[in-house]
Structure formats: C-alpha cells, structure tokens
Amino acid sequence: MVPHLITALTGPINELEQRILESMPAIERWFRLEWMEHTPPFYSSVDVRNAGFKLAPVDTNLFPAGFNNLNPEMLPLAVQAAMAAIEKICPEAKNLLLIPERQRNNSFYQTNLATLVRIFTQAGLNVRLGSLDESITEPTALPLPDGSALTLEPLLRKRGRLGLKDFDPCTILLNDDLTAGVPRLLEHLHEQYLLPPLHAGWGLRRKTAHFRAYEEVAKKFAKLLGMDHWLINPLSVGVSGNDLASPQGIEALQTQVELVLSKTRRKYKEYGINEKAFAVIKPDAGNCGAGILTVRDAKDVEDLGARVRERLRHCGEGAGAFELIVQEGVPTNERVNAAVAEPVVYMMDRYVVGGFYRVHADRAADESLNAPGASYVPLAFAQSSQLPRLGEKPGASAPNRFYMYGVIARLGMLAASYELEVTDPEAEVYA
Amino acid sequence: MVPHLITALTGPINELEQRILESMPAIERWFRLEWMEHTPPFYSSVDVRNAGFKLAPVDTNLFPAGFNNLNPEMLPLAVQAAMAAIEKICPEAKNLLLIPERQRNNSFYQTNLATLVRIFTQAGLNVRLGSLDESITEPTALPLPDGSALTLEPLLRKRGRLGLKDFDPCTILLNDDLTAGVPRLLEHLHEQYLLPPLHAGWGLRRKTAHFRAYEEVAKKFAKLLGMDHWLINPLSVGVSGNDLASPQGIEALQTQVELVLSKTRRKYKEYGINEKAFAVIKPDAGNCGAGILTVRDAKDVEDLGARVRERLRHCGEGAGAFELIVQEGVPTNERVNAAVAEPVVYMMDRYVVGGFYRVHADRAADESLNAPGASYVPLAFAQSSQLPRLGEKPGASAPNRFYMYGVIARLGMLAASYELEVTDPEAEVYA
C-alpha cells in the first residue's frame, strides 16, 4: 500500500528529499563511519513527522513493541539484521531470554511478542519468555489471537546470572521499557548481555538527553549535506522544578514555552512558512501519550501549570517536582484515507527493517497520534526505504520519500547511541 | 510463485527437511561458529539438485551473473547483506569498481550488471564499471533493455592500484570468472581489495578441490544432524592425464566412472532406491555447460574418450592433457510447469539473498540444465528460505523446502570458503 503523499510537490521538503537522494552513497558511508565509533541500539523505532517544510523524529523508542505491525513479507530483513546483531554480540549464543512487558491482555502486544520470537528463532536462537510478573510462578500459556500460544515462565536468578528452569541464556532481550523502575532481578547481571542496557529504561532515560544528542547528530548530518539543521531538528528545551503549582514553576515553564515558540516563529518567517507555530510539552521521561500538551501561545494559556498537571495525572504522575521537555511542534502533513498519519520506522541493529503509518482519525495535525484510537497501516517500508528510485520527480515517489524517512529515523537511532554512551553509569567507572 | 513440489511426500528428503527444520537454531549457530573461523565469499550462487532421496549442491559459482533473475521485491535483502559485507571489508570505502565480463551483447547479463550497480549504490558506494575489453578506450554507453544505460570505462593501472579516470576505488569487484586467465592489469593489486581473489577464477580453481572441501563440510554438518553425509554429498573423483585419446587416458577415465557408479549403486541399494545410477563427467575447471556428459555405464560407452573429447571441444578445449571431475549424478525431481527445474540460490556474504528456478523444457532429469534454452523463474526465495513454517507437514510447505535449499546452498558456499583458504597462493608465503 502506498500512502497518499499530501505534502506539496514543492518547498523545502522536496529539496531535502532531492539532496538526500543525490547524496545516498555519501550518507550511507557517513553512517558506516559513525557505526565504527558508536554502537547502534539492539533494536529501536522512531516516530517521524513530516510537516512538508520540515522533517523530524519526535520520539525514539528503545523497547519497540509494534513488530506485529510490520509487513510480514519483509520479516526476512529483520531476521538478517538479527543475525548480524547476534553475530557481533554473542556468536556462540544458543539461547535468548526475552522479557516482555508485564501486561498480558493486549492481543496486539502478544502478536508483537510472537513476531519477536519468530525473528530470533529463525536467526538461530532458542527463544524463551521470562516474566517480570511475580504472579507467574510456573510455565503459563499465553494464548495468541491466531490460536497458537506462547509460554511465559518464571525468571530464576542465580547469583550473577538470570535464566529460566534449565535455560541459561547468553543474551537477555528486554521488551519492557522499565517505566516502573528497574526490578532487582535485572540488576548486576555482569556475566550476561542485557539488551538494551538498564539505563535505556525510562526510569533513567530523559528525552532532553536524547534531543541534546540528536541536535549534535543533526548538526553533523546537516553539515555533510550543506543545509540548515533546523530542517530536521525540532527545537527542544528542558524545564524542571519543585512544584508546577507554584508561581516559580509556572513562570519557568512559560518562559521556556515562549522561548521555543519565538524561535520557531523566527524560523517560520525565515522560510516563509504561513503556519501558526506551536509547542508540545511532554514529561521528560516515559512514553505516556496522554501526557502530551499542545500549546500555541504561553500567554493564552492562563492556567498552563494546571493543564500540564492534569495531563501528568493521566500518566500517573503526582504533584510536586516536575521534569518536562518543551519541544517545537512539528505538524504532520501525511494522511492515510484523510486521517492524520505519521510514519514509524523500525530498526534492528543499524538496519531499517520495516515500518508503518500510525493513523488517528480523531486527531489533528498538531496533536500526538500515540493515543487510544490509533490504528496502524503496515507498509513495506524497508523495501521502499532501501530501494529509492533515482531520477524520479521529488515528492512524487513513495520509495524516495521512504528512503528519506529511513535516513531521518536512523539519525534518531544514532542519537540514541550517543545518548546511551553519555548516560552510561558504568562508563563513569573508567572515566 | 510457489513451484510444484513433485518430490514424494515420504522418503529420505522429507526426513531431512524435518530434521533441518527441527534443528534450525542449532544449524544457524553452527554457521555462526563456522563464520568466526572462515571468511564467506563476497558473493556466490549454488545450483542445488533435489532427487527426492538426496539433496546436493552440484555447482558453486563465485562470480554469480544472474542477479537479474532475483525477485526485485527482495532486493533490500541483498542491499542489507552488501552493507554488512562492505562494513567488514572497507568501511571507509567511497568507491567500488565493478569489472564485468567481456561479453557485452547479452541483455540478461546487462540487467545483471545494472542490478549489481543498484545494490551497491544503495548500500552506499559510488559504483563505476571498468572494462577488461581493450577496445574500450573511452567511456562507452552500454544501453539497457529498459531504455537506460550503463557506462563502461577503460581501466587505468597506476603502479599498485587499479582504477578509472578520476576514480580510485578501495574495493574492486570482479564479475568475470577469469576462464580466459588472469589479465596482467589485475595482478599484484596489494593496496586494494580485489574480490573475489584471483585464485577464485577458473584459471586456477578446480571443481575437485571444491568438492573435497564440500565433503569435509558435509561430514561436519551430517555429524551435527546425526545423519549420513551421502544424503547431501555427491561422490566426486578427479581424473587427469596426458591424452584422452590414448588407451591409458580412456582406462583411467573408465575406472573412475565405474568407481563412482558402483559406489552410487551400493548407496541406492542401501536406501532401497529404484533408480538407475548415473555419473556426470565435467571439465575440472570452467563453467561450460556444454562440456558435461551423462554416463550410465562406463562399459556401455565404447568410445567414452571420444565422446568426452567432443564435449570438451564445445568448451574450446583442445586434445592432449585433460583434467576432469567424475561425479555421482543427482537427478532433479523438481518441475515447473512440467519442465525439469533446479533451484539456484544466491548469496551475498553469509546471507541468502534470493534465488530462482533454472528451468529447461528440453532436458531430462539426469542432464545439466545450464545450457542454451534454459529459462529462469524468479522466486521470493530468501523470503521463504528464512521464514520456514514450523509444524507444517514435511514436503508440503514450499517455505520449509526453500529453507532447506538455503541451508544446503550455504554448505556449498562454506565449502568454497574452505577451498579458497586451501588454494590461496599467498597463504603459502606464511606457511
């Protein structure tokens, strides 16, 4: 399925597409050189927003849970990438322990798990599932929508190693983003590869750190292509304090929102963009879509603090100290059947292995689509993203558009790699 | 397209399929460990023959020229594998010099070249074509069937390096099998990566050396699976001499043919196979399909020497000294639309990236299909080969069948890796 590319056939994004296509060998070489210095996350997904005048990643997920939404025909790409990843990490490996999210009643998530099991089995590993849920005390069937079943088993911790009964893995793959914190079972596993590492979990990870790393990556990449990094980089600032109900807290937030809005407006003017700038306020940690607030003018919102606090309550966060990121809003101009859509790109190791459109009929172009009611349109994303057609008219070719999305998503992934290096608590030991 | 699997639903091959599927993680791990010790050929293709009672590679090509026959939808697998290969060999590489065969008038071959250019461009290299044809003295357009064109350029040798005008490559990829010998231009290129190496060319390579290496690989693999290696290994012996017209020459050949036939008949008896054993006689070097002779009984063929000589003449070989390989014939029981077919599996680095059926309506199940009149049916080979369906009835599932073909083809590729280590003339320097 090829989406309706509603973005205009002229303007900055098509110049960017053109430049990215022309520079394909240079871009791929640049990534190769980056991967000589940095380690890609084991797997990741990146939400990309295409405003027509700007294209930027807005979320980089290090515990991707939508493998069920990928085009099954393109799964061999994921298998091949998994083979390459395993070969680097633990080529002697026989066993892989997969630790899923605690939630068990979501059939989409279960299919995501089944897809991961399939990918890693076919990459040559015995895959078993160990549950963080303490109510799992014996092997428990997890029925799948297609009539088959997975088995959840209780985790067994023996001194430095984590496994299952009669199952000692070389590598442990986490598919839980640790929003609830790091379970003691997972601490100090120095003898095994725990992927992603604990500091990639939302207990420790911060979006501000990610976007600081992304800015560095975007500047390097923009220099390579000789362009303004703003075209691929959403302005982001952090704001934190002790109390969002206090005048100091609200003022701090308003100041940062005004800063982001005024900078964005200046850029819109520079590029002749006739749209109203907006900012999004998100919790600095976690993937709670309900916590995202769209703001068009800090002064218009009299009770900004109260509204942010209300959003945070939806994410289970209490009053008191707050950590937020204020980010330039990037509208999405993609549509699938008239509904607002944004591409999500899936990666394994350094490779784009697939993607889909997240579609939300009830949301506007300036709102988060990561909310109840979203649906997913699988695309042969990787297929197209790796096989752009040189010489086609800019903006007219879905494969070329997808190649560009794959490049921007890989910039997000590379930023996550930088980020995890900077935030690695183990690294300090040797510093 | 799924081929008609004419092979019986019972018998040894389905037991083998079953065992290979059950052992998938063990098999993939075994390959991983082998690739820790050995370097896969840069690219390769393997002809596989499925007799129903036996499955074996019969030809391993280190200069594959049928990329045009692969399913275009699966090309991203080749791009990803090419990325992995380049990253290992020369991650800083900007430029790739591709050296095609001298023949220029074959539109299929031209499309093969265009496909290779596409794969390596999209893997992130500037690809240009340098011609071994001395009549190419300036950039020359090579028109393609689809209306586009490639450009052939004259090769420029400067001391230790080979390139084109204003083009200095890190890696040189040969797509000519050097049957005509090694051009001086290609000798002593110690500063660049020449892939495959010169001793992979048919001037130096011998099928007997390949099948000696394959026997070693097949024995190891059969031990892993607890089975008789004959089920995947065609008996092969070499025979050479000064004159195939002399009584000594003919006797030597007849002796080896009888040896192969009698060993094969013994195996047929052991497995209760009610077929007539046959042997194939092939030149020990080169890929000339017209040089292959099928023999059912050495004594029946009074003028065996004369008949072999006649075949060799088709391949441009003269009288006098001869080097032959006598191999157990493996009939093919695959059919596509009632025509005899054999699968050909394409690999890049260690990965299966595609495949097709070579189909020949005018040939019998015990004859070579690599002959004028053959046609090619692209298959989403890799797609299926990497995504077998566990739990399906043996012999009933094309994906499972293709996974098995991919495993056997990779055994052939691994054998080529062993072979090139043994025959490497540079290796002796350090021995």
PDB file of C-alpha atoms in Angstrom, chain B residues 29-276:
ATOM      1  CA  ARG B  29      24.523 -21.344  15.418  1.00  0.00           C
ATOM      2  CA  TRP B  30      26.807 -23.845  13.643  1.00  0.00           C
ATOM      3  CA  PHE B  31      27.065 -21.461  10.691  1.00  0.00           C
ATOM      4  CA  ARG B  32      27.792 -18.564  13.061  1.00  0.00           C
ATOM      5  CA  LEU B  33      30.658 -20.520  14.592  1.00  0.00           C
ATOM      6  CA  GLU B  34      31.991 -21.517  11.154  1.00  0.00           C
ATOM      7  CA  TRP B  35      31.977 -17.860  10.075  1.00  0.00           C
ATOM      8  CA  MET B  36      34.055 -16.991  13.110  1.00  0.00           C
ATOM      9  CA  GLU B  37      36.822 -19.153  11.630  1.00  0.00           C
ATOM     10  CA  HIS B  38      36.247 -18.729   7.911  1.00  0.00           C
ATOM     11  CA  THR B  39      35.543 -15.836   5.555  1.00  0.00           C
ATOM     12  CA  PRO B  40      32.492 -16.196   3.331  1.00  0.00           C
ATOM     13  CA  PRO B  41      32.947 -15.480  -0.374  1.00  0.00           C
ATOM     14  CA  PHE B  42      31.876 -11.914  -1.189  1.00  0.00           C
ATOM     15  CA  TYR B  43      29.030 -13.259  -3.309  1.00  0.00           C
ATOM     16  CA  SER B  44      28.121 -16.682  -4.672  1.00  0.00           C
ATOM     17  CA  SER B  45      25.413 -18.793  -6.225  1.00  0.00           C
ATOM     18  CA  VAL B  46      24.871 -22.503  -5.755  1.00  0.00           C
ATOM     19  CA  ASP B  47      22.959 -24.889  -8.025  1.00  0.00           C
ATOM     20  CA  VAL B  48      21.105 -27.396  -5.899  1.00  0.00           C
ATOM     21  CA  ARG B  49      19.589 -30.674  -7.092  1.00  0.00           C
ATOM     22  CA  ASN B  50      16.796 -32.394  -5.236  1.00  0.00           C
ATOM     23  CA  ALA B  51      16.472 -36.059  -6.162  1.00  0.00           C
ATOM     24  CA  GLY B  52      13.754 -36.747  -3.646  1.00  0.00           C
ATOM     25  CA  PHE B  53      16.068 -39.217  -1.900  1.00  0.00           C
ATOM     26  CA  LYS B  54      19.057 -36.892  -1.850  1.00  0.00           C
ATOM     27  CA  LEU B  55      19.777 -33.169  -1.973  1.00  0.00           C
ATOM     28  CA  ALA B  56      23.124 -31.799  -3.079  1.00  0.00           C
ATOM     29  CA  PRO B  57      24.880 -28.757  -4.492  1.00  0.00           C
ATOM     30  CA  VAL B  58      26.306 -29.512  -7.926  1.00  0.00           C
ATOM     31  CA  ASP B  59      27.923 -26.186  -8.779  1.00  0.00           C
ATOM     32  CA  THR B  60      29.194 -23.259  -6.710  1.00  0.00           C
ATOM     33  CA  ASN B  61      29.670 -20.092  -8.728  1.00  0.00           C
ATOM     34  CA  LEU B  62      31.916 -17.403  -7.245  1.00  0.00           C
ATOM     35  CA  PHE B  63      31.114 -14.840  -9.974  1.00  0.00           C
ATOM     36  CA  PRO B  64      27.314 -15.037  -9.998  1.00  0.00           C
ATOM     37  CA  ALA B  65      25.781 -13.344 -13.005  1.00  0.00           C
ATOM     38  CA  GLY B  66      22.061 -13.878 -12.583  1.00  0.00           C
ATOM     39  CA  PHE B  67      21.117 -11.095 -10.180  1.00  0.00           C
ATOM     40  CA  ASN B  68      18.648 -10.025 -12.883  1.00  0.00           C
ATOM     41  CA  ASN B  69      16.693 -13.221 -12.153  1.00  0.00           C
ATOM     42  CA  LEU B  70      16.083 -12.433  -8.491  1.00  0.00           C
ATOM     43  CA  ASN B  71      12.729 -11.217  -7.263  1.00  0.00           C
ATOM     44  CA  PRO B  72      13.054  -7.393  -7.245  1.00  0.00           C
ATOM     45  CA  GLU B  73      10.876  -7.183  -4.143  1.00  0.00           C
ATOM     46  CA  MET B  74      13.548  -8.990  -2.182  1.00  0.00           C
ATOM     47  CA  LEU B  75      16.484  -6.838  -3.320  1.00  0.00           C
ATOM     48  CA  PRO B  76      16.559  -4.994   0.033  1.00  0.00           C
ATOM     49  CA  LEU B  77      17.972  -8.236   1.470  1.00  0.00           C
ATOM     50  CA  ALA B  78      20.853  -8.006  -0.979  1.00  0.00           C
ATOM     51  CA  VAL B  79      21.356  -4.326  -0.131  1.00  0.00           C
ATOM     52  CA  GLN B  80      21.442  -5.109   3.589  1.00  0.00           C
ATOM     53  CA  ALA B  81      23.867  -8.008   3.048  1.00  0.00           C
ATOM     54  CA  ALA B  82      26.052  -5.801   0.842  1.00  0.00           C
ATOM     55  CA  MET B  83      26.114  -3.192   3.617  1.00  0.00           C
ATOM     56  CA  ALA B  84      27.265  -5.839   6.090  1.00  0.00           C
ATOM     57  CA  ALA B  85      29.926  -7.114   3.673  1.00  0.00           C
ATOM     58  CA  ILE B  86      31.321  -3.643   2.895  1.00  0.00           C
ATOM     59  CA  GLU B  87      31.365  -2.709   6.544  1.00  0.00           C
ATOM     60  CA  LYS B  88      33.687  -5.641   7.242  1.00  0.00           C
ATOM     61  CA  ILE B  89      35.981  -5.189   4.261  1.00  0.00           C
ATOM     62  CA  CYS B  90      36.396  -1.465   3.848  1.00  0.00           C
ATOM     63  CA  PRO B  91      34.006   0.679   5.916  1.00  0.00           C
ATOM     64  CA  GLU B  92      35.682   3.911   4.785  1.00  0.00           C
ATOM     65  CA  ALA B  93      35.079   2.975   1.160  1.00  0.00           C
ATOM     66  CA  LYS B  94      33.570   5.599  -1.126  1.00  0.00           C
ATOM     67  CA  ASN B  95      34.114   3.906  -4.445  1.00  0.00           C
ATOM     68  CA  LEU B  96      33.525   0.455  -5.855  1.00  0.00           C
ATOM     69  CA  LEU B  97      34.965  -0.568  -9.203  1.00  0.00           C
ATOM     70  CA  LEU B  98      32.900  -3.296 -10.837  1.00  0.00           C
ATOM     71  CA  ILE B  99      34.612  -5.297 -13.572  1.00  0.00           C
ATOM     72  CA  PRO B 100      32.085  -7.098 -15.772  1.00  0.00           C
ATOM     73  CA  GLU B 101      32.512  -9.974 -18.183  1.00  0.00           C
ATOM     74  CA  ARG B 102      33.916  -9.039 -21.565  1.00  0.00           C
ATOM     75  CA  GLN B 103      30.689 -10.040 -23.383  1.00  0.00           C
ATOM     76  CA  ARG B 104      28.519  -7.029 -23.991  1.00  0.00           C
ATOM     77  CA  ASN B 105      25.664  -8.153 -26.199  1.00  0.00           C
ATOM     78  CA  ASN B 106      23.692 -10.224 -23.740  1.00  0.00           C
ATOM     79  CA  SER B 107      20.793  -8.169 -22.433  1.00  0.00           C
ATOM     80  CA  PHE B 108      20.272 -10.546 -19.492  1.00  0.00           C
ATOM     81  CA  TYR B 109      23.849 -10.045 -18.426  1.00  0.00           C
ATOM     82  CA  GLN B 110      23.479  -6.275 -18.798  1.00  0.00           C
ATOM     83  CA  THR B 111      20.476  -6.349 -16.488  1.00  0.00           C
ATOM     84  CA  ASN B 112      22.529  -8.407 -14.050  1.00  0.00           C
ATOM     85  CA  LEU B 113      25.137  -5.616 -14.087  1.00  0.00           C
ATOM     86  CA  ALA B 114      22.502  -2.927 -13.625  1.00  0.00           C
ATOM     87  CA  THR B 115      21.139  -4.871 -10.626  1.00  0.00           C
ATOM     88  CA  LEU B 116      24.596  -5.128  -9.074  1.00  0.00           C
ATOM     89  CA  VAL B 117      25.159  -1.397  -9.599  1.00  0.00           C
ATOM     90  CA  ARG B 118      21.815  -0.704  -7.951  1.00  0.00           C
ATOM     91  CA  ILE B 119      22.563  -2.934  -4.952  1.00  0.00           C
ATOM     92  CA  PHE B 120      25.968  -1.407  -4.247  1.00  0.00           C
ATOM     93  CA  THR B 121      24.877   2.165  -4.896  1.00  0.00           C
ATOM     94  CA  GLN B 122      22.104   1.721  -2.395  1.00  0.00           C
ATOM     95  CA  ALA B 123      24.492   0.105   0.044  1.00  0.00           C
ATOM     96  CA  GLY B 124      26.365   3.416  -0.065  1.00  0.00           C
ATOM     97  CA  LEU B 125      29.070   3.298  -2.718  1.00  0.00           C
ATOM     98  CA  ASN B 126      29.842   5.205  -5.883  1.00  0.00           C
ATOM     99  CA  VAL B 127      29.867   2.386  -8.417  1.00  0.00           C
ATOM    100  CA  ARG B 128      31.555   2.612 -11.821  1.00  0.00           C
ATOM    101  CA  LEU B 129      32.270  -0.048 -14.412  1.00  0.00           C
ATOM    102  CA  GLY B 130      35.772  -0.745 -15.704  1.00  0.00           C
ATOM    103  CA  SER B 131      36.136  -2.958 -18.744  1.00  0.00           C
ATOM    104  CA  LEU B 132      38.690  -5.685 -19.387  1.00  0.00           C
ATOM    105  CA  ASP B 133      37.896  -5.246 -23.078  1.00  0.00           C
ATOM    106  CA  GLU B 134      40.853  -3.429 -24.604  1.00  0.00           C
ATOM    107  CA  SER B 135      38.664  -1.991 -27.345  1.00  0.00           C
ATOM    108  CA  ILE B 136      37.049   0.209 -24.693  1.00  0.00           C
ATOM    109  CA  THR B 137      39.369   3.199 -24.790  1.00  0.00           C
ATOM    110  CA  GLU B 138      36.892   5.843 -23.714  1.00  0.00           C
ATOM    111  CA  PRO B 139      33.642   5.928 -21.717  1.00  0.00           C
ATOM    112  CA  THR B 140      31.174   3.872 -23.712  1.00  0.00           C
ATOM    113  CA  ALA B 141      27.442   3.653 -23.171  1.00  0.00           C
ATOM    114  CA  LEU B 142      26.019   0.185 -22.627  1.00  0.00           C
ATOM    115  CA  PRO B 143      22.318   0.525 -23.428  1.00  0.00           C
ATOM    116  CA  LEU B 144      19.983  -1.497 -21.227  1.00  0.00           C
ATOM    117  CA  PRO B 145      16.762  -3.223 -22.277  1.00  0.00           C
ATOM    118  CA  ASP B 146      14.726  -0.809 -20.134  1.00  0.00           C
ATOM    119  CA  GLY B 147      15.978   2.210 -22.062  1.00  0.00           C
ATOM    120  CA  SER B 148      18.519   3.381 -19.504  1.00  0.00           C
ATOM    121  CA  ALA B 149      22.257   2.856 -19.907  1.00  0.00           C
ATOM    122  CA  LEU B 150      25.393   1.968 -18.010  1.00  0.00           C
ATOM    123  CA  THR B 151      28.795   3.386 -18.856  1.00  0.00           C
ATOM    124  CA  LEU B 152      31.807   1.154 -19.450  1.00  0.00           C
ATOM    125  CA  GLU B 153      35.126   2.891 -18.868  1.00  0.00           C
ATOM    126  CA  PRO B 154      38.699   1.902 -19.686  1.00  0.00           C
ATOM    127  CA  LEU B 155      40.693   0.573 -16.737  1.00  0.00           C
ATOM    128  CA  LEU B 156      43.706   2.604 -15.622  1.00  0.00           C
ATOM    129  CA  ARG B 157      46.548   0.869 -13.851  1.00  0.00           C
ATOM    130  CA  LYS B 158      48.898   3.092 -11.855  1.00  0.00           C
ATOM    131  CA  ARG B 159      51.637   1.164 -10.090  1.00  0.00           C
ATOM    132  CA  GLY B 160      49.970  -0.808  -7.297  1.00  0.00           C
ATOM    133  CA  ARG B 161      46.435   0.477  -7.925  1.00  0.00           C
ATOM    134  CA  LEU B 162      43.701  -0.080 -10.436  1.00  0.00           C
ATOM    135  CA  GLY B 163      41.014   2.483 -11.154  1.00  0.00           C
ATOM    136  CA  LEU B 164      39.358   4.647 -13.744  1.00  0.00           C
ATOM    137  CA  LYS B 165      39.949   8.248 -14.714  1.00  0.00           C
ATOM    138  CA  ASP B 166      39.393  10.306 -11.512  1.00  0.00           C
ATOM    139  CA  PHE B 167      38.192   7.190  -9.685  1.00  0.00           C
ATOM    140  CA  ASP B 168      40.318   5.417  -7.105  1.00  0.00           C
ATOM    141  CA  PRO B 169      38.370   2.525  -5.549  1.00  0.00           C
ATOM    142  CA  CYS B 170      39.009   0.833  -2.214  1.00  0.00           C
ATOM    143  CA  THR B 171      37.405  -2.378  -3.467  1.00  0.00           C
ATOM    144  CA  ILE B 172      37.337  -3.972  -6.912  1.00  0.00           C
ATOM    145  CA  LEU B 173      34.521  -6.403  -7.528  1.00  0.00           C
ATOM    146  CA  LEU B 174      35.079  -8.928 -10.286  1.00  0.00           C
ATOM    147  CA  ASN B 175      32.082 -10.319 -12.153  1.00  0.00           C
ATOM    148  CA  ASP B 176      34.215 -12.167 -14.708  1.00  0.00           C
ATOM    149  CA  ASP B 177      35.194 -15.704 -13.818  1.00  0.00           C
ATOM    150  CA  LEU B 178      38.608 -15.379 -15.499  1.00  0.00           C
ATOM    151  CA  THR B 179      38.168 -18.511 -17.595  1.00  0.00           C
ATOM    152  CA  ALA B 180      40.418 -16.789 -20.125  1.00  0.00           C
ATOM    153  CA  GLY B 181      43.149 -16.428 -17.498  1.00  0.00           C
ATOM    154  CA  VAL B 182      44.240 -13.571 -15.269  1.00  0.00           C
ATOM    155  CA  PRO B 183      44.734 -10.244 -17.084  1.00  0.00           C
ATOM    156  CA  ARG B 184      48.005  -8.575 -16.107  1.00  0.00           C
ATOM    157  CA  LEU B 185      46.039  -5.473 -15.095  1.00  0.00           C
ATOM    158  CA  LEU B 186      44.641  -7.447 -12.158  1.00  0.00           C
ATOM    159  CA  GLU B 187      47.902  -8.888 -10.871  1.00  0.00           C
ATOM    160  CA  HIS B 188      49.679  -7.669  -7.744  1.00  0.00           C
ATOM    161  CA  LEU B 189      46.951  -5.316  -6.526  1.00  0.00           C
ATOM    162  CA  HIS B 190      48.151  -5.428  -2.943  1.00  0.00           C
ATOM    163  CA  GLU B 191      46.828  -1.996  -1.957  1.00  0.00           C
ATOM    164  CA  GLN B 192      43.218  -2.672  -2.873  1.00  0.00           C
ATOM    165  CA  TYR B 193      40.678  -5.357  -2.105  1.00  0.00           C
ATOM    166  CA  LEU B 194      40.163  -7.477  -5.201  1.00  0.00           C
ATOM    167  CA  LEU B 195      37.066  -9.606  -4.689  1.00  0.00           C
ATOM    168  CA  PRO B 196      36.767 -12.469  -5.260  1.00  0.00           C
ATOM    169  CA  PRO B 197      40.537 -13.092  -5.182  1.00  0.00           C
ATOM    170  CA  LEU B 198      42.293 -14.136  -8.383  1.00  0.00           C
ATOM    171  CA  HIS B 199      42.576 -17.768  -7.335  1.00  0.00           C
ATOM    172  CA  ALA B 200      38.764 -17.959  -7.322  1.00  0.00           C
ATOM    173  CA  GLY B 201      38.900 -17.560 -11.111  1.00  0.00           C
ATOM    174  CA  TRP B 202      38.632 -20.638 -13.294  1.00  0.00           C
ATOM    175  CA  GLY B 203      42.211 -20.249 -14.454  1.00  0.00           C
ATOM    176  CA  LEU B 204      43.270 -21.606 -11.050  1.00  0.00           C
ATOM    177  CA  ARG B 205      40.115 -23.011  -9.478  1.00  0.00           C
ATOM    178  CA  ARG B 206      39.276 -26.740  -9.717  1.00  0.00           C
ATOM    179  CA  LYS B 207      35.939 -28.437  -9.030  1.00  0.00           C
ATOM    180  CA  THR B 208      37.765 -31.379  -7.440  1.00  0.00           C
ATOM    181  CA  ALA B 209      39.225 -29.018  -4.816  1.00  0.00           C
ATOM    182  CA  HIS B 210      35.772 -27.554  -4.211  1.00  0.00           C
ATOM    183  CA  PHE B 211      34.116 -30.935  -3.713  1.00  0.00           C
ATOM    184  CA  ARG B 212      36.954 -32.145  -1.472  1.00  0.00           C
ATOM    185  CA  ALA B 213      36.205 -29.122   0.718  1.00  0.00           C
ATOM    186  CA  TYR B 214      32.475 -29.747   0.376  1.00  0.00           C
ATOM    187  CA  GLU B 215      32.909 -33.331   1.594  1.00  0.00           C
ATOM    188  CA  GLU B 216      34.611 -32.026   4.736  1.00  0.00           C
ATOM    189  CA  VAL B 217      31.780 -29.521   5.300  1.00  0.00           C
ATOM    190  CA  ALA B 218      29.078 -32.121   4.580  1.00  0.00           C
ATOM    191  CA  LYS B 219      30.626 -34.574   7.045  1.00  0.00           C
ATOM    192  CA  LYS B 220      30.728 -31.964   9.806  1.00  0.00           C
ATOM    193  CA  PHE B 221      27.152 -30.901   9.114  1.00  0.00           C
ATOM    194  CA  ALA B 222      25.911 -34.505   8.901  1.00  0.00           C
ATOM    195  CA  LYS B 223      27.541 -35.200  12.263  1.00  0.00           C
ATOM    196  CA  LEU B 224      25.699 -32.206  13.751  1.00  0.00           C
ATOM    197  CA  LEU B 225      22.403 -33.610  12.496  1.00  0.00           C
ATOM    198  CA  GLY B 226      23.270 -37.275  13.129  1.00  0.00           C
ATOM    199  CA  MET B 227      22.789 -38.431   9.557  1.00  0.00           C
ATOM    200  CA  ASP B 228      24.627 -39.995   6.607  1.00  0.00           C
ATOM    201  CA  HIS B 229      26.553 -37.300   4.735  1.00  0.00           C
ATOM    202  CA  TRP B 230      25.830 -39.074   1.439  1.00  0.00           C
ATOM    203  CA  LEU B 231      22.307 -37.628   1.623  1.00  0.00           C
ATOM    204  CA  ILE B 232      23.743 -34.190   0.898  1.00  0.00           C
ATOM    205  CA  ASN B 233      27.084 -35.053  -0.713  1.00  0.00           C
ATOM    206  CA  PRO B 234      27.605 -36.171  -4.326  1.00  0.00           C
ATOM    207  CA  LEU B 235      30.517 -38.628  -4.681  1.00  0.00           C
ATOM    208  CA  SER B 236      33.248 -36.960  -6.723  1.00  0.00           C
ATOM    209  CA  VAL B 237      36.648 -38.033  -8.017  1.00  0.00           C
ATOM    210  CA  GLY B 238      39.182 -36.336 -10.215  1.00  0.00           C
ATOM    211  CA  VAL B 239      40.871 -37.881 -13.214  1.00  0.00           C
ATOM    212  CA  SER B 240      43.568 -36.331 -15.335  1.00  0.00           C
ATOM    213  CA  GLY B 241      46.151 -37.423 -17.855  1.00  0.00           C
ATOM    214  CA  ASN B 242      48.128 -36.502 -20.900  1.00  0.00           C
ATOM    215  CA  ASP B 243      45.878 -37.777 -23.641  1.00  0.00           C
ATOM    216  CA  LEU B 244      42.219 -38.709 -23.605  1.00  0.00           C
ATOM    217  CA  ALA B 245      42.674 -40.447 -26.942  1.00  0.00           C
ATOM    218  CA  SER B 246      45.269 -42.828 -25.545  1.00  0.00           C
ATOM    219  CA  PRO B 247      44.314 -46.259 -24.069  1.00  0.00           C
ATOM    220  CA  GLN B 248      45.782 -45.142 -20.724  1.00  0.00           C
ATOM    221  CA  GLY B 249      43.680 -41.992 -20.687  1.00  0.00           C
ATOM    222  CA  ILE B 250      40.469 -43.832 -21.534  1.00  0.00           C
ATOM    223  CA  GLU B 251      41.154 -46.551 -18.993  1.00  0.00           C
ATOM    224  CA  ALA B 252      41.809 -44.043 -16.231  1.00  0.00           C
ATOM    225  CA  LEU B 253      38.521 -42.322 -17.004  1.00  0.00           C
ATOM    226  CA  GLN B 254      36.565 -45.577 -17.244  1.00  0.00           C
ATOM    227  CA  THR B 255      37.984 -46.767 -13.934  1.00  0.00           C
ATOM    228  CA  GLN B 256      36.817 -43.621 -12.147  1.00  0.00           C
ATOM    229  CA  VAL B 257      33.394 -43.673 -13.783  1.00  0.00           C
ATOM    230  CA  GLU B 258      32.958 -47.328 -12.732  1.00  0.00           C
ATOM    231  CA  LEU B 259      34.090 -46.434  -9.206  1.00  0.00           C
ATOM    232  CA  VAL B 260      31.542 -43.637  -8.890  1.00  0.00           C
ATOM    233  CA  LEU B 261      28.768 -45.742 -10.437  1.00  0.00           C
ATOM    234  CA  SER B 262      29.413 -48.779  -8.252  1.00  0.00           C
ATOM    235  CA  LYS B 263      29.586 -46.703  -5.056  1.00  0.00           C
ATOM    236  CA  THR B 264      26.386 -44.923  -6.056  1.00  0.00           C
ATOM    237  CA  ARG B 265      24.645 -48.235  -6.828  1.00  0.00           C
ATOM    238  CA  ARG B 266      25.654 -49.532  -3.398  1.00  0.00           C
ATOM    239  CA  LYS B 267      24.109 -46.467  -1.771  1.00  0.00           C
ATOM    240  CA  TYR B 268      20.940 -46.809  -3.855  1.00  0.00           C
ATOM    241  CA  LYS B 269      20.663 -50.416  -2.658  1.00  0.00           C
ATOM    242  CA  GLU B 270      21.225 -49.374   0.961  1.00  0.00           C
ATOM    243  CA  TYR B 271      18.381 -46.867   0.730  1.00  0.00           C
ATOM    244  CA  GLY B 272      16.129 -49.012  -1.462  1.00  0.00           C
ATOM    245  CA  ILE B 273      16.210 -46.501  -4.310  1.00  0.00           C
ATOM    246  CA  ASN B 274      14.847 -47.999  -7.510  1.00  0.00           C
ATOM    247  CA  GLU B 275      16.575 -45.702  -9.965  1.00  0.00           C
ATOM    248  CA  LYS B 276      19.411 -46.220 -12.381  1.00  0.00           C
TER     249      LYS B 276
END
